[in-house]
Amino acid sequence: MAFFYRTSLAACLMAAACTISSQAATVSSGAFQTAEVGPGVSSLSPGDTYSEYQWGLENDGSLQLVEIRRRFTNGGSAYDSPTDGPHSGLPIPAGPGDYEVLTTNATPGVDINIAPAWELYDASQTNRDVVVAVIDTGVDILHPDLRESIWTNDDEIPGDGIDNDGNGYTDDYFGWDFFYNDASVFSMGSDEDTHGTHVAGTIAAGRNNGGVAGITGSQHVKIMVLKALGTSQGMGSPEDVIAAIRYAEANGASICNLSFCSNALSQELADTIQNSNMLFVVAAGNGDENGVGLDIDSSPTYPASLPFDNVITVSNLMFDGSLDSSSNYGAVSADIAAPGTYIVSTIPGGYGFLSGTSMAAPMVTGAAALLYSYRTDFSLTDVRNAILGSARQMDTLTGKVSSGGMLDVGAALQWTKQAV
Ligand code: CA
Ligand code: CA
């Protein structure tokens, strides 16, 4: 059996100290602890400087994003911070004398250009409703920044023990948990649903109500929570993912976020994706066992390397405009890059940072949903063409992703549909 792993590298809660669970794309490593990985903000808003940076609300060149890498030098050999990859077996330095700080500055303009997109979107009276399936770990559906954004199955009565709509799933009002095979899509009090909660927030966290702002907001775009990855390692099986895809399709989802990957190809999963009428946005994966990004044209990972025209594969762009060193890429198999390093979003009960192609994919998923909602003249094929065709060209991405560029939501919404 092939197992999938979620594709974030590291998580940090908003508290100053936190437990980190590192997860490379294809390698399971143990949990370890570190003191800090993010800017350590204790309250967040769309006006927060880090949020402004990530969302492109302000491009005045004044933002200097945090140092995030600490190259440990104790023991004679240098290696990156455990927050940069799976280094769980290496000793954590005791103090500042044990490492040198490497600073990576943000580059103005390396953002998704959301402000003009929101301006267009908010002025439109014709935005359509769109359901986005998040097949991932569970999602904190009670999070104040997410609860207005969660899809509900209105043909189902929750909690009565009856499959009211006769779809084979009892009490599937908030979606379904395929991993544990029950109606609970959020395991409160455990940390296993952090990943999916973070993904959901990037796509659709509410706007203008404090906290973070998701790309689509909650008005027209809803997240269908389909839990197919479980345990603290974020593992799952192709069978559960296939069942979740079928559920998503049968219940009205049009766009599907898949922030996980596996080295093993499941032909049935490939066929299910190819034959689906949904658009799939897929994480490219986070490199090899040392956290070094791979060319997935020659070293395929799945579903990222599937060559279907209803799949967009997303690489992780650093805030300095280079591909993150851990991000997979591929001139054919990867399609576009989006910010994925130190992304702030919702986590169960709060906000936190996660890094990886898992965080880059939902940037594109949110953009696709916003575009599909706004451009009622667009098919999902048009959405894919517009996302890739409007990508902002960057020298650092030439030969690395098929579009040669990074996500530009503002440009995507203004895309002129090409004559066939
Ligand atoms: Ca049902
Ligand atoms: Ca019921």
PDB file of N, CA and C and ligand atoms in Angstrom, residues 156-165 169-172, ligand 2:
ATOM      1  N   GLU A 156     -28.604  16.726   4.680  1.00  0.00           N
ATOM      2  CA  GLU A 156     -28.331  15.811   5.788  1.00  0.00           C
ATOM      3  C   GLU A 156     -28.700  16.502   7.102  1.00  0.00           C
ATOM      4  N   ILE A 157     -29.298  15.755   8.002  1.00  0.00           N
ATOM      5  CA  ILE A 157     -29.562  16.256   9.350  1.00  0.00           C
ATOM      6  C   ILE A 157     -28.438  15.750  10.242  1.00  0.00           C
ATOM      7  N   PRO A 158     -27.670  16.656  10.841  1.00  0.00           N
ATOM      8  CA  PRO A 158     -26.519  16.194  11.631  1.00  0.00           C
ATOM      9  C   PRO A 158     -26.949  15.511  12.916  1.00  0.00           C
ATOM     10  N   GLY A 159     -26.241  14.466  13.253  1.00  0.00           N
ATOM     11  CA  GLY A 159     -26.349  13.885  14.585  1.00  0.00           C
ATOM     12  C   GLY A 159     -27.583  13.051  14.880  1.00  0.00           C
ATOM     13  N   ASP A 160     -28.379  12.729  13.850  1.00  0.00           N
ATOM     14  CA  ASP A 160     -29.561  11.900  14.143  1.00  0.00           C
ATOM     15  C   ASP A 160     -29.322  10.419  13.862  1.00  0.00           C
ATOM     16  N   GLY A 161     -28.100  10.092  13.461  1.00  0.00           N
ATOM     17  CA  GLY A 161     -27.771   8.685  13.231  1.00  0.00           C
ATOM     18  C   GLY A 161     -28.407   8.101  11.991  1.00  0.00           C
ATOM     19  N   ILE A 162     -28.939   8.956  11.136  1.00  0.00           N
ATOM     20  CA  ILE A 162     -29.622   8.492   9.916  1.00  0.00           C
ATOM     21  C   ILE A 162     -28.930   9.103   8.706  1.00  0.00           C
ATOM     22  N   ASP A 163     -28.783   8.317   7.677  1.00  0.00           N
ATOM     23  CA  ASP A 163     -28.250   8.809   6.407  1.00  0.00           C
ATOM     24  C   ASP A 163     -29.399   9.447   5.626  1.00  0.00           C
ATOM     25  N   ASN A 164     -29.724  10.669   5.984  1.00  0.00           N
ATOM     26  CA  ASN A 164     -30.949  11.304   5.477  1.00  0.00           C
ATOM     27  C   ASN A 164     -30.971  11.443   3.969  1.00  0.00           C
ATOM     28  N   ASP A 165     -29.803  11.722   3.385  1.00  0.00           N
ATOM     29  CA  ASP A 165     -29.788  11.926   1.933  1.00  0.00           C
ATOM     30  C   ASP A 165     -29.435  10.655   1.172  1.00  0.00           C
ATOM     31  N   TYR A 169     -23.346   7.877   3.576  1.00  0.00           N
ATOM     32  CA  TYR A 169     -22.587   8.441   4.693  1.00  0.00           C
ATOM     33  C   TYR A 169     -23.571   9.015   5.719  1.00  0.00           C
ATOM     34  N   THR A 170     -23.534   8.484   6.900  1.00  0.00           N
ATOM     35  CA  THR A 170     -24.479   8.888   7.934  1.00  0.00           C
ATOM     36  C   THR A 170     -24.004  10.160   8.636  1.00  0.00           C
ATOM     37  N   ASP A 171     -24.882  11.150   8.661  1.00  0.00           N
ATOM     38  CA  ASP A 171     -24.619  12.420   9.371  1.00  0.00           C
ATOM     39  C   ASP A 171     -23.446  13.207   8.785  1.00  0.00           C
ATOM     40  N   ASP A 172     -23.269  13.104   7.496  1.00  0.00           N
ATOM     41  CA  ASP A 172     -22.177  13.830   6.839  1.00  0.00           C
ATOM     42  C   ASP A 172     -22.587  15.275   6.552  1.00  0.00           C
TER      43      ASP A 172
HETATM   44 CA    CA B   2     -28.224  12.434   9.539  1.00  0.00          CA
END
